[in-house]
Tab-separated table of C-alpha atoms in Angstrom:
chain	number	residue	atom	x	y	z
Q	1	MET	CA	6.800	-3.283	22.040
Q	2	ILE	CA	8.955	-0.850	20.189
Q	3	ASP	CA	7.486	1.097	17.313
Q	4	PRO	CA	9.389	-0.163	14.235
Q	5	SER	CA	8.851	3.153	12.467
Q	6	MET	CA	11.228	4.732	14.993
Q	7	HIS	CA	14.122	2.652	13.797
Q	8	LEU	CA	15.083	5.035	11.059
Q	9	LYS	CA	18.649	4.830	9.911
Q	10	ALA	CA	20.347	7.869	8.490
Q	11	THR	CA	21.597	6.913	5.079
Q	12	ALA	CA	24.219	8.850	3.232
Q	13	VAL	CA	23.335	10.162	-0.180
Q	14	SER	CA	25.945	9.064	-2.678
Q	15	PRO	CA	27.868	11.717	-4.620
Q	16	GLN	CA	26.418	10.315	-7.866
Q	17	VAL	CA	22.881	11.091	-6.645
Q	18	HIS	CA	23.987	14.582	-5.702
Q	19	GLN	CA	25.568	15.154	-9.093
Q	20	SER	CA	22.462	14.054	-10.958
Q	21	ARG	CA	20.276	16.317	-8.796
Q	22	ARG	CA	22.637	19.198	-9.400
Q	23	ALA	CA	22.713	18.589	-13.146
Q	24	HIS	CA	18.919	18.890	-13.301
Q	25	SER	CA	18.549	21.803	-10.912
Q	26	PRO	CA	21.560	23.926	-9.955
Q	27	SER	CA	19.557	25.777	-7.272
Q	28	LYS	CA	18.987	22.586	-5.250
Q	29	GLN	CA	20.812	21.891	-1.991
Q	30	SER	CA	24.463	20.908	-1.973
Q	31	PHE	CA	25.584	17.387	-1.130
Q	32	SER	CA	26.767	18.483	2.322
Q	33	GLN	CA	23.378	20.079	3.037
Q	34	ILE	CA	21.526	16.933	1.970
Q	35	LEU	CA	23.868	14.743	4.006
Q	36	HIS	CA	23.450	17.017	7.045
Q	37	GLU	CA	19.646	16.786	6.799
Q	38	GLU	CA	19.766	13.007	6.414
Q	39	ARG	CA	21.880	12.751	9.563
Q	40	GLN	CA	19.311	14.713	11.543
Q	41	GLN	CA	17.003	11.692	11.756
Q	42	LEU	CA	16.954	9.974	15.107
Q	43	THR	CA	18.593	6.551	14.994
Q	44	ILE	CA	18.401	3.805	17.596
Q	45	SER	CA	21.491	1.613	17.743
Q	46	LYS	CA	21.122	-2.153	17.705
Q	47	HIS	CA	22.313	-2.244	21.324
Q	48	ALA	CA	19.787	0.394	22.423
Q	49	ASN	CA	17.011	-1.328	20.506
Q	50	GLU	CA	17.746	-4.572	22.341
Q	51	ARG	CA	17.797	-2.752	25.696
Q	52	LEU	CA	14.479	-1.045	24.966
Q	53	ALA	CA	12.904	-4.406	24.144
Q	54	THR	CA	14.361	-6.442	27.016
Q	55	ARG	CA	13.617	-3.731	29.573
Q	56	GLY	CA	10.099	-3.103	28.314
Q	57	ILE	CA	10.717	0.579	27.689
Q	58	GLN	CA	8.078	2.122	25.455
Q	59	LEU	CA	8.121	5.675	24.206
Q	60	ASP	CA	5.443	7.087	21.939
Q	61	GLN	CA	6.059	9.059	18.761
Q	62	ALA	CA	5.598	12.392	20.525
Q	63	GLN	CA	8.295	11.481	23.062
Q	64	TRP	CA	10.712	10.395	20.299
Q	65	ASN	CA	10.045	13.670	18.465
Q	66	THR	CA	10.767	15.660	21.624
Q	67	ILE	CA	13.961	13.687	22.262
Q	68	SER	CA	15.112	14.296	18.698
Q	69	GLU	CA	14.480	18.048	18.939
Q	70	LYS	CA	16.219	18.304	22.323
Q	71	LEU	CA	19.235	16.412	20.977
Q	72	LYS	CA	19.468	18.905	18.115
Q	73	GLU	CA	19.312	21.791	20.601
Q	74	ALA	CA	21.971	20.165	22.778
Q	75	GLY	CA	24.222	19.674	19.768
Q	76	LYS	CA	23.947	23.380	18.928
Q	77	LYS	CA	25.144	24.145	22.467
Q	78	GLY	CA	28.230	21.971	22.026
Q	79	ILE	CA	27.024	18.830	23.766
Q	80	THR	CA	28.215	15.710	21.994
Q	81	ASP	CA	27.042	12.923	24.321
Q	82	ALA	CA	23.929	13.414	26.416
Q	83	LEU	CA	21.965	11.604	29.062
Q	84	VAL	CA	18.255	11.960	28.256
Q	85	VAL	CA	16.072	11.371	31.312
Q	86	THR	CA	12.340	10.821	30.871
Q	87	LYS	CA	9.707	9.784	33.389
Q	88	ASP	CA	10.262	6.111	32.549
Q	89	ALA	CA	13.720	5.845	30.982
Q	90	ALA	CA	17.285	7.082	30.826
Q	91	LEU	CA	18.853	7.124	27.370
Q	92	VAL	CA	22.447	7.837	26.408
Q	93	ALA	CA	22.643	9.560	23.021
Q	94	ASN	CA	25.186	11.048	20.659
Q	95	THR	CA	24.006	14.412	19.378
Q	96	LYS	CA	26.230	14.547	16.287
Q	97	SER	CA	24.884	11.300	14.844
Q	98	GLN	CA	21.430	11.681	16.461
Q	99	THR	CA	21.836	8.124	17.788
Q	100	ILE	CA	20.426	6.547	20.931
Q	101	ILE	CA	23.330	4.460	22.224
Q	102	THR	CA	21.756	2.651	25.180
Q	103	ALA	CA	18.641	2.676	27.318
Q	104	LEU	CA	17.802	1.904	30.935
Q	105	ASN	CA	14.560	2.094	32.837
Q	106	ARG	CA	14.451	4.715	35.593
Q	107	GLN	CA	14.859	2.161	38.399
Q	108	GLU	CA	18.096	0.845	36.862
Q	109	ALA	CA	19.335	4.353	36.173
Q	110	GLU	CA	19.096	5.345	39.843
Q	111	SER	CA	21.944	2.999	40.751
Q	112	HIS	CA	24.212	3.815	37.795
Q	113	ILE	CA	26.968	6.327	37.318
Q	114	PHE	CA	26.972	7.720	33.797
Q	115	THR	CA	30.353	8.512	32.299
Q	116	ASN	CA	31.501	10.008	29.009
Q	117	ILE	CA	28.574	12.391	28.752
Q	118	ASN	CA	28.851	16.159	28.684
Q	119	GLY	CA	25.225	17.132	29.035
Q	120	THR	CA	21.873	16.039	30.422
Q	121	ILE	CA	18.377	16.569	29.039
Q	122	LEU	CA	15.530	16.240	31.543
Q	123	LEU	CA	12.071	15.570	30.115
Q	124	ASP	CA	8.897	15.285	32.197
Q	125	SER	CA	7.149	13.013	29.743
């Protein structure tokens, strides 16, 4: 089963919230900084969530954390869409939105051709 705590959605902070924070403390982060940090959370799309469930793919919190960090690294290197390959799964992810787009188990992935990706992340675990 999929860990429901991993289904974190990045939510935008409204400008009104930013303005009230700024009014109370001018040294706080800007709206764009807050929004950027909020977008750094790993999100699993509805489609990917369904694929994880129907294909019985289970990743523990440590694996999700590693995937998230590697996606951030890939994004810094200019990769926008990545194939993340673990021991048990292949995930297609968008680095800008930190979103898992789809998921396949390794057996399915062996017979697929992945398109529209510009980077691959190989993980042993």
